[in-house]
PDB file of N, CA and C in Angstrom:
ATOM      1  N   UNK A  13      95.308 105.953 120.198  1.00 75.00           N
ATOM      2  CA  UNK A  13      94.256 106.036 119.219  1.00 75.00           C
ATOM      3  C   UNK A  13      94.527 104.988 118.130  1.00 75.00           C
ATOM      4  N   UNK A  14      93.156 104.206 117.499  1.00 77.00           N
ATOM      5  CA  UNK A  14      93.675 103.252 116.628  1.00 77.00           C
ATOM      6  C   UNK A  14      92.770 103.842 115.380  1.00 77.00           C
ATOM      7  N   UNK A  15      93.896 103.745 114.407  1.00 78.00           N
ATOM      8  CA  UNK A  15      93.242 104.173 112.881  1.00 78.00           C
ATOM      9  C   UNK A  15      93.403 102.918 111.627  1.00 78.00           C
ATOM     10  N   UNK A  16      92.477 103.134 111.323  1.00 76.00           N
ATOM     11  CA  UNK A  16      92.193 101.871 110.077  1.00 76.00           C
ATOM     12  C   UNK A  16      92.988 102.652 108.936  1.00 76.00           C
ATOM     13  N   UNK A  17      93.774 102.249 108.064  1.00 83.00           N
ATOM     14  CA  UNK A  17      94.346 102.819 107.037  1.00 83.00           C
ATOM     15  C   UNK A  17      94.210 101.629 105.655  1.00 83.00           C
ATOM     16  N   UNK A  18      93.455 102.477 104.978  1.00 85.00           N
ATOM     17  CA  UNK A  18      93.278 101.171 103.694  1.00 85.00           C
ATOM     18  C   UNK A  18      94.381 101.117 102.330  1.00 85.00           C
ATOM     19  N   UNK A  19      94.704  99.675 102.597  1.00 90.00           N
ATOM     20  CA  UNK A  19      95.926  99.900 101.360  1.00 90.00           C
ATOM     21  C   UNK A  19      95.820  99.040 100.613  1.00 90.00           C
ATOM     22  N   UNK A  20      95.387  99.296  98.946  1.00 89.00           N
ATOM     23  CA  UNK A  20      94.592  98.372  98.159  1.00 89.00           C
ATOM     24  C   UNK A  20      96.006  97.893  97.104  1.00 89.00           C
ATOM     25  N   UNK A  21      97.007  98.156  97.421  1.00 92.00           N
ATOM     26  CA  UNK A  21      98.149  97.347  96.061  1.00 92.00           C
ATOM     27  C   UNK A  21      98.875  96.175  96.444  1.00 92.00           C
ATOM     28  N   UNK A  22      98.904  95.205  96.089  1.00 94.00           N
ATOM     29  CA  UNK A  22      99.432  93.840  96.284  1.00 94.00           C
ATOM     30  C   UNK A  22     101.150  93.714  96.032  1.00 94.00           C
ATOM     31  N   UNK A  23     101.114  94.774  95.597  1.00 95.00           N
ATOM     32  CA  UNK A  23     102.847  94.963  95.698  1.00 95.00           C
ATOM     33  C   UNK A  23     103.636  95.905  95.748  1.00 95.00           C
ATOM     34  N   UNK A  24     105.509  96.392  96.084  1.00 97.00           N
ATOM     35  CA  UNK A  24     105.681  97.397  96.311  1.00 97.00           C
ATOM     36  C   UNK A  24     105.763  98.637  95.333  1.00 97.00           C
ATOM     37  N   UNK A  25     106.023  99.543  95.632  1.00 97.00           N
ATOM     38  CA  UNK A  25     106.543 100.999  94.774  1.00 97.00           C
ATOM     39  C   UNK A  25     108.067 100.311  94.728  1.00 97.00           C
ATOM     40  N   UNK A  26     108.153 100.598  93.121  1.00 97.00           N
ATOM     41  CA  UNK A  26     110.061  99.971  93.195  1.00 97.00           C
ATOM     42  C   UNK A  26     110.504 101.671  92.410  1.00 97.00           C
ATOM     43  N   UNK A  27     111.143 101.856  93.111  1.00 95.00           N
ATOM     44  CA  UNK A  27     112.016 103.341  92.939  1.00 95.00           C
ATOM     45  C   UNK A  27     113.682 102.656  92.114  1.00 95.00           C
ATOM     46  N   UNK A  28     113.663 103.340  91.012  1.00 93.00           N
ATOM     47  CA  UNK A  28     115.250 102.899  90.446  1.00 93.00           C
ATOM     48  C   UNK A  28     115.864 103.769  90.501  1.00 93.00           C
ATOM     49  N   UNK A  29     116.819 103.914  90.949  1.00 90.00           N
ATOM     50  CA  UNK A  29     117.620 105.601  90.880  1.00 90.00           C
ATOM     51  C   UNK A  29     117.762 105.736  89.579  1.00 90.00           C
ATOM     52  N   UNK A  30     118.415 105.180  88.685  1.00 90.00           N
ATOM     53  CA  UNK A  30     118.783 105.524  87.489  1.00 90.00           C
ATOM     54  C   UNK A  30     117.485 106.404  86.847  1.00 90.00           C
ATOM     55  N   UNK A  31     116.585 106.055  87.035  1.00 91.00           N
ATOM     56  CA  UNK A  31     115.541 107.256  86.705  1.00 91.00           C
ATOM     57  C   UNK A  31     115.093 108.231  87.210  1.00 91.00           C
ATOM     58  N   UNK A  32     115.694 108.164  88.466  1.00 89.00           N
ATOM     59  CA  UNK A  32     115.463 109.953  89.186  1.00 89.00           C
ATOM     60  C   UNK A  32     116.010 110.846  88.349  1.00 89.00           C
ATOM     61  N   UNK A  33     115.397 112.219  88.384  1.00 91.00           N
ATOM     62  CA  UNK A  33     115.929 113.156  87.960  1.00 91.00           C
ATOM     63  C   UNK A  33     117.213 113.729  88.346  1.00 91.00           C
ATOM     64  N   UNK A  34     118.582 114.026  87.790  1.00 89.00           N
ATOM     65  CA  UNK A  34     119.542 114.257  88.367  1.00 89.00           C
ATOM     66  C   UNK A  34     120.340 113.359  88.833  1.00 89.00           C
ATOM     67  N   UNK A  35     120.155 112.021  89.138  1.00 86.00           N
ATOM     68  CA  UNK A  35     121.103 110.750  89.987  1.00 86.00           C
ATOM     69  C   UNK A  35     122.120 110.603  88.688  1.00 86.00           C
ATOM     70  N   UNK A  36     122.072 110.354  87.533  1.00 85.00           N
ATOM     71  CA  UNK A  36     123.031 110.678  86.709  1.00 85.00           C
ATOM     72  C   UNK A  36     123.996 110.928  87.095  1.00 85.00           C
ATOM     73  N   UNK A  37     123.891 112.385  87.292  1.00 87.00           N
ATOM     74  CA  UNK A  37     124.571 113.601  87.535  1.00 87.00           C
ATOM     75  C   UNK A  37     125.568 113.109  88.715  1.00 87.00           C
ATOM     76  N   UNK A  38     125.140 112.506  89.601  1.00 87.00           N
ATOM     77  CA  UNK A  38     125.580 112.172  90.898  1.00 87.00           C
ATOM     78  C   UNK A  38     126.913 111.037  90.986  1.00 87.00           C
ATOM     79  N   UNK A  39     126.452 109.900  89.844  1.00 86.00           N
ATOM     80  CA  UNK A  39     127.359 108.846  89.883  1.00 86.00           C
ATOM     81  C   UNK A  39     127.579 108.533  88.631  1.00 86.00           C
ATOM     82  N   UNK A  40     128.677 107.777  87.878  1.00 86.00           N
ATOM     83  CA  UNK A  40     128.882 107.019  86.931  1.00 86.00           C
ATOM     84  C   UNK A  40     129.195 105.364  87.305  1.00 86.00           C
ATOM     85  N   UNK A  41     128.978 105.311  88.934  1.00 87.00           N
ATOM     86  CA  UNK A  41     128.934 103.633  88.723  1.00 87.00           C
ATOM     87  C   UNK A  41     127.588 102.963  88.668  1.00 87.00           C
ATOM     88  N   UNK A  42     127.854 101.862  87.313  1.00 87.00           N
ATOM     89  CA  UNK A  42     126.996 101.216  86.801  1.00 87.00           C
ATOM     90  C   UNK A  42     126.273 100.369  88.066  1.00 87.00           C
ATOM     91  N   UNK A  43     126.339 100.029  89.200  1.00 89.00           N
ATOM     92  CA  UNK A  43     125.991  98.947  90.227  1.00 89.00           C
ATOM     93  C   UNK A  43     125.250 100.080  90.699  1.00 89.00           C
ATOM     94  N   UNK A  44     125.570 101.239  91.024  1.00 89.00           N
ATOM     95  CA  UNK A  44     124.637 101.495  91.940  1.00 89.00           C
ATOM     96  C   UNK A  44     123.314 102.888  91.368  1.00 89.00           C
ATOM     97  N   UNK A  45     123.994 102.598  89.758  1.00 87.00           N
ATOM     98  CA  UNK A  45     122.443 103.449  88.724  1.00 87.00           C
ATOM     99  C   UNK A  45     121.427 102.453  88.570  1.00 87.00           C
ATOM    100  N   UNK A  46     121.881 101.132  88.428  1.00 90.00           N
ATOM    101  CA  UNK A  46     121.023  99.803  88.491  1.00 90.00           C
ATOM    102  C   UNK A  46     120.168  99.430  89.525  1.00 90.00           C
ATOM    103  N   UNK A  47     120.752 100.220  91.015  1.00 92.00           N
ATOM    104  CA  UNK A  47     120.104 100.162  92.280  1.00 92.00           C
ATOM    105  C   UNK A  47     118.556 100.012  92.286  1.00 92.00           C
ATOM    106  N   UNK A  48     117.773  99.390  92.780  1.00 95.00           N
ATOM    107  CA  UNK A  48     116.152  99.497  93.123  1.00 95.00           C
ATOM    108  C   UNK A  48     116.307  99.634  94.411  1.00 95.00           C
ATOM    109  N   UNK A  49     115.086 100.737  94.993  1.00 96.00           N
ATOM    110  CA  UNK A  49     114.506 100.524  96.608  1.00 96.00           C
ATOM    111  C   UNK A  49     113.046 100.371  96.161  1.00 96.00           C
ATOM    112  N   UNK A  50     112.838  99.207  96.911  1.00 97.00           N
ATOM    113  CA  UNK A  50     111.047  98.438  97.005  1.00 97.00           C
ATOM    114  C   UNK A  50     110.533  98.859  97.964  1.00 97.00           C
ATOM    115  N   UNK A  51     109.578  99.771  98.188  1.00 98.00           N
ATOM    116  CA  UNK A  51     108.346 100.549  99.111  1.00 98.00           C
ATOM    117  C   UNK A  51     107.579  99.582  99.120  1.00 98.00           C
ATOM    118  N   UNK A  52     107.310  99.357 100.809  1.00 97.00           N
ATOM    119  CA  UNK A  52     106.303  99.209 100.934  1.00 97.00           C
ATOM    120  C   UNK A  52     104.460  99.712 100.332  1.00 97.00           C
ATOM    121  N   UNK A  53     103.752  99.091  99.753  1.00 96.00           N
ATOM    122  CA  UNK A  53     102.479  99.596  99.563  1.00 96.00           C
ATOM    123  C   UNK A  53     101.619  98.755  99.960  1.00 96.00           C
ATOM    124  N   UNK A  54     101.400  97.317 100.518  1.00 93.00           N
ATOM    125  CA  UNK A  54     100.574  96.614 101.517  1.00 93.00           C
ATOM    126  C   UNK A  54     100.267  97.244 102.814  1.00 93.00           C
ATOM    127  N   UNK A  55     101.339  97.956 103.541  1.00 92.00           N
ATOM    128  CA  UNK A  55     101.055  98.352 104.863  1.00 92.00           C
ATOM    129  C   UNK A  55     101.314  97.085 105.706  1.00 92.00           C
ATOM    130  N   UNK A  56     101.965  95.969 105.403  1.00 93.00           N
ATOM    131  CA  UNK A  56     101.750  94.475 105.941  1.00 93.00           C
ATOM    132  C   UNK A  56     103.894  94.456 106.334  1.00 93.00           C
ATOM    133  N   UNK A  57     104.656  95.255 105.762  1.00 94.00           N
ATOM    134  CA  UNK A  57     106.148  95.103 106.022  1.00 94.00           C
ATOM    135  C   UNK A  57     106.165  95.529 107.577  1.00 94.00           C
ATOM    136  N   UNK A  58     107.085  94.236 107.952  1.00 93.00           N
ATOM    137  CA  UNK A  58     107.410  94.765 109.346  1.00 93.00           C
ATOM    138  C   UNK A  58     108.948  95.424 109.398  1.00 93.00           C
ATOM    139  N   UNK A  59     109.478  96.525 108.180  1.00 96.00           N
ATOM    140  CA  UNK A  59     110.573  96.732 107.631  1.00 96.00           C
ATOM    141  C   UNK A  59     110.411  97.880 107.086  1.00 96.00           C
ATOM    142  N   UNK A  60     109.215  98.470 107.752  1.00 95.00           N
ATOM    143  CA  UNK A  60     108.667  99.708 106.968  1.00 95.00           C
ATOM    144  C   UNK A  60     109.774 100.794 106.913  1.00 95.00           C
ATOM    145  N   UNK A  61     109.701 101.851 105.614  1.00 97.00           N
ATOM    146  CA  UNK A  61     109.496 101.982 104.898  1.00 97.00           C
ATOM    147  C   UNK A  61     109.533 100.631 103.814  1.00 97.00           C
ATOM    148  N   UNK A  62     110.671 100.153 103.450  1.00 98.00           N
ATOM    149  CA  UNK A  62     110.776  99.206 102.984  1.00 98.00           C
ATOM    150  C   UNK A  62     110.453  97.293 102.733  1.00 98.00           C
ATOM    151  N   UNK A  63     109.679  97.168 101.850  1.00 97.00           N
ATOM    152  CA  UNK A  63     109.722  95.880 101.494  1.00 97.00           C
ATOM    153  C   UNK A  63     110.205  95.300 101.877  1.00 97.00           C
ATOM    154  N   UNK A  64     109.149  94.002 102.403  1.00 97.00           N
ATOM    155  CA  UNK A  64     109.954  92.802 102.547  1.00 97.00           C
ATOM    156  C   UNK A  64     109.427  91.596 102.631  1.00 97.00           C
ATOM    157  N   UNK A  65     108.416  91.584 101.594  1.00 96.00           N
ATOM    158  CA  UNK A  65     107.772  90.712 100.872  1.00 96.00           C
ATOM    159  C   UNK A  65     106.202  90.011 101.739  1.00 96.00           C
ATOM    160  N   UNK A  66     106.390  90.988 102.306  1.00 93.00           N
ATOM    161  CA  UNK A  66     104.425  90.303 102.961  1.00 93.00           C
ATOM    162  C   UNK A  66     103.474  90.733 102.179  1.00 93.00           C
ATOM    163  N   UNK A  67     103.744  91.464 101.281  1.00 94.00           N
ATOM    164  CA  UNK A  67     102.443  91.526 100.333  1.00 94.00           C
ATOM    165  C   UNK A  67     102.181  90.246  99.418  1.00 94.00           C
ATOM    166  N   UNK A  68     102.755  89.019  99.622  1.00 94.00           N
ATOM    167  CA  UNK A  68     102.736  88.158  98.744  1.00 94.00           C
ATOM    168  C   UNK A  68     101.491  87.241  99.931  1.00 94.00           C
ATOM    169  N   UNK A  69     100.738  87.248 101.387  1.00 91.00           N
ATOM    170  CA  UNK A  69      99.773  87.139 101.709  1.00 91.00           C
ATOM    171  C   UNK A  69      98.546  87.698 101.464  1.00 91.00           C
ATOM    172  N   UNK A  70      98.352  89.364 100.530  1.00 92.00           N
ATOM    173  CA  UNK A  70      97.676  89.596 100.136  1.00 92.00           C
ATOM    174  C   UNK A  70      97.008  89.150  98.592  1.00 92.00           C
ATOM    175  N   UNK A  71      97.609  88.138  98.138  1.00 89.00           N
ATOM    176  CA  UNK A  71      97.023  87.692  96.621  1.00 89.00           C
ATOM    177  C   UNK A  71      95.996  86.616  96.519  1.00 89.00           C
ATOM    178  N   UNK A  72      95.419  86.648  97.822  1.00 88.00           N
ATOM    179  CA  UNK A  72      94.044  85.536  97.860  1.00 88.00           C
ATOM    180  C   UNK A  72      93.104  86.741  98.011  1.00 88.00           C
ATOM    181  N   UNK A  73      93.432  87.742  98.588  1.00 92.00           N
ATOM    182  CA  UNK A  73      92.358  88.607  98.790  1.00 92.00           C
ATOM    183  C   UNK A  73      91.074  88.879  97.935  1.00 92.00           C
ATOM    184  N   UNK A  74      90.501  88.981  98.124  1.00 90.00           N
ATOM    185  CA  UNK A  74      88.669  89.095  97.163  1.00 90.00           C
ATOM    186  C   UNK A  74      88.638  90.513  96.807  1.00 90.00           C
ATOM    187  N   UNK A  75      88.715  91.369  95.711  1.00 87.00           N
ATOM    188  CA  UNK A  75      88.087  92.613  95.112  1.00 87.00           C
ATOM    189  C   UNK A  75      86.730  92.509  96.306  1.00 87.00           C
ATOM    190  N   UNK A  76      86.469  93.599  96.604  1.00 86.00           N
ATOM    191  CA  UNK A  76      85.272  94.194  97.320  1.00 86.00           C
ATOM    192  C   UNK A  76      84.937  93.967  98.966  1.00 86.00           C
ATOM    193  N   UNK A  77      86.211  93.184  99.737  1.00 89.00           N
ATOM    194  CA  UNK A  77      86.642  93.081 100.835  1.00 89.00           C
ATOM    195  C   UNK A  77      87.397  93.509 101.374  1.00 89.00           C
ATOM    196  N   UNK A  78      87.498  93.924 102.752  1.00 90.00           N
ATOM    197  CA  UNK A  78      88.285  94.366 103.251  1.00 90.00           C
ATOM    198  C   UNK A  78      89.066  94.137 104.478  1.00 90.00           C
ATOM    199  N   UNK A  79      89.999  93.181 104.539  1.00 91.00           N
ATOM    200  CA  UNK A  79      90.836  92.940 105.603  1.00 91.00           C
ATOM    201  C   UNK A  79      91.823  93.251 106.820  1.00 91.00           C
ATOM    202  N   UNK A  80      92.083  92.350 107.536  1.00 90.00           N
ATOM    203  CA  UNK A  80      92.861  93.295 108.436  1.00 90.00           C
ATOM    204  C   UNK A  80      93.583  91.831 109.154  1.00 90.00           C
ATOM    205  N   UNK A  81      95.234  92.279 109.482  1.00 90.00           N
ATOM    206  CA  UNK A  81      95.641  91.390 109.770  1.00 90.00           C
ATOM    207  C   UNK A  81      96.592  91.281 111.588  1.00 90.00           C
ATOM    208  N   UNK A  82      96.137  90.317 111.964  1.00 87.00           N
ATOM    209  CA  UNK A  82      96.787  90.389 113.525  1.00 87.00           C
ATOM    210  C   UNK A  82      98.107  90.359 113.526  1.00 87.00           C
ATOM    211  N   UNK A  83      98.741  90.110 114.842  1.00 85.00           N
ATOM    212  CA  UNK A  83      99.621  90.527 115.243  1.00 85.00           C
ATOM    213  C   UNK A  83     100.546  88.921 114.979  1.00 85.00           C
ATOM    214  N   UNK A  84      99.789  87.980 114.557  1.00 87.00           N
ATOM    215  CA  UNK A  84     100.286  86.631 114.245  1.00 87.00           C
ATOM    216  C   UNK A  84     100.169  86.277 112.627  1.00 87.00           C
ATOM    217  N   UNK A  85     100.098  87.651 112.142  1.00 84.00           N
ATOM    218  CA  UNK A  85      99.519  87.770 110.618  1.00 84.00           C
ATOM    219  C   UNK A  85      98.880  86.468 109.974  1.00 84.00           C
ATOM    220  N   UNK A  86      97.582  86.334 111.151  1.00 89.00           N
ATOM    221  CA  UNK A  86      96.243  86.095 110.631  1.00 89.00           C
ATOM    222  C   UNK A  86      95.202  87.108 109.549  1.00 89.00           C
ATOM    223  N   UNK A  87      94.987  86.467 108.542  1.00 92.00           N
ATOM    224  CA  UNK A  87      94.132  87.002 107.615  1.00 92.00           C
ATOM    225  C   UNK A  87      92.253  87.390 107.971  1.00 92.00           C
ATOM    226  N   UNK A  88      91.912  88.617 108.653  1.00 91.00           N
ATOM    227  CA  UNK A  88      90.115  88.517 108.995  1.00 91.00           C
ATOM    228  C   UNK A  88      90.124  89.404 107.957  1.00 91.00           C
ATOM    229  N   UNK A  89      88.023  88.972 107.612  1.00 92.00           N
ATOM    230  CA  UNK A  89      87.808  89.887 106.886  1.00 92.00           C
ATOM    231  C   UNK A  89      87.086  91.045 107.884  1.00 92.00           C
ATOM    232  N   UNK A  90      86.774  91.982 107.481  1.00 86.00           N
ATOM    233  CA  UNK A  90      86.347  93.701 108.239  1.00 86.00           C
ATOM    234  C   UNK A  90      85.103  93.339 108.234  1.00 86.00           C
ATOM    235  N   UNK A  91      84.307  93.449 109.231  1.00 80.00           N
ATOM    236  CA  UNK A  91      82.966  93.866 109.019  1.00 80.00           C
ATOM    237  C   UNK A  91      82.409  95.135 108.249  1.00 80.00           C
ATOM    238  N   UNK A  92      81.411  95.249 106.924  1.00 75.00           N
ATOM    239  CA  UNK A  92      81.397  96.103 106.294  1.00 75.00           C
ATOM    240  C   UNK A  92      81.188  97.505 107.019  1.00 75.00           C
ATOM    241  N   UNK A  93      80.480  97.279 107.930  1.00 72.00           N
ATOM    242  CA  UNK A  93      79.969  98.101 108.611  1.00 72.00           C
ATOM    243  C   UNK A  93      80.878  99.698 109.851  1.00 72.00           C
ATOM    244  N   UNK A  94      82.024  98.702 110.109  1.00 68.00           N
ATOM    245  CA  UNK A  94      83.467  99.455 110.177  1.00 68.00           C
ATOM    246  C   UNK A  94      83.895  99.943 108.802  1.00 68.00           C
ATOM    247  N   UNK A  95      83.356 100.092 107.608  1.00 64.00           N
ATOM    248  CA  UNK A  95      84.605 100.159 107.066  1.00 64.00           C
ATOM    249  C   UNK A  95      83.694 101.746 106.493  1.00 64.00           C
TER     250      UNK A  95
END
């Protein structure tokens, strides 16, 4: 089955531990309260969950279009009519 999934943010979710609730609690080394994990939110990482910088092909994109990208991460636009 193929499903269209629309994902409108041009860049990732950056998670810092040092601001979780409780990670404190967990460690006192400074390297790894400083830690970031970068989420994917393009839907375009071939590294999923995680980032790894293909949302930086989505910043030509047009407000009010909707794309979809091949397997050679070619850029089409959607026919409105699918969407």
């Amino acid at each position: 089955m193929t499903r269209v999934v629309l994902h409108d943010r041009d860049h990732p979710y950056v998670v810092k531990l040092e601001e979780r609730p409780g990670f404190k609690n967990l460690t006192s080394d400074e390297k790894l309260l400083k830690f970031e994990i970068h989420l994917c939110a393009c839907g375009l990482s071939k590294d999923k969950p995680f980032c790894d910088g293909s949302h930086a092909r989505v910043k030509n994109e047009e407000k009010g279009k909707v794309y979809t990208y091949d397997e050679q991460n070619q850029q089409h636009v959607m026919d409105p009519k699918y969407v």
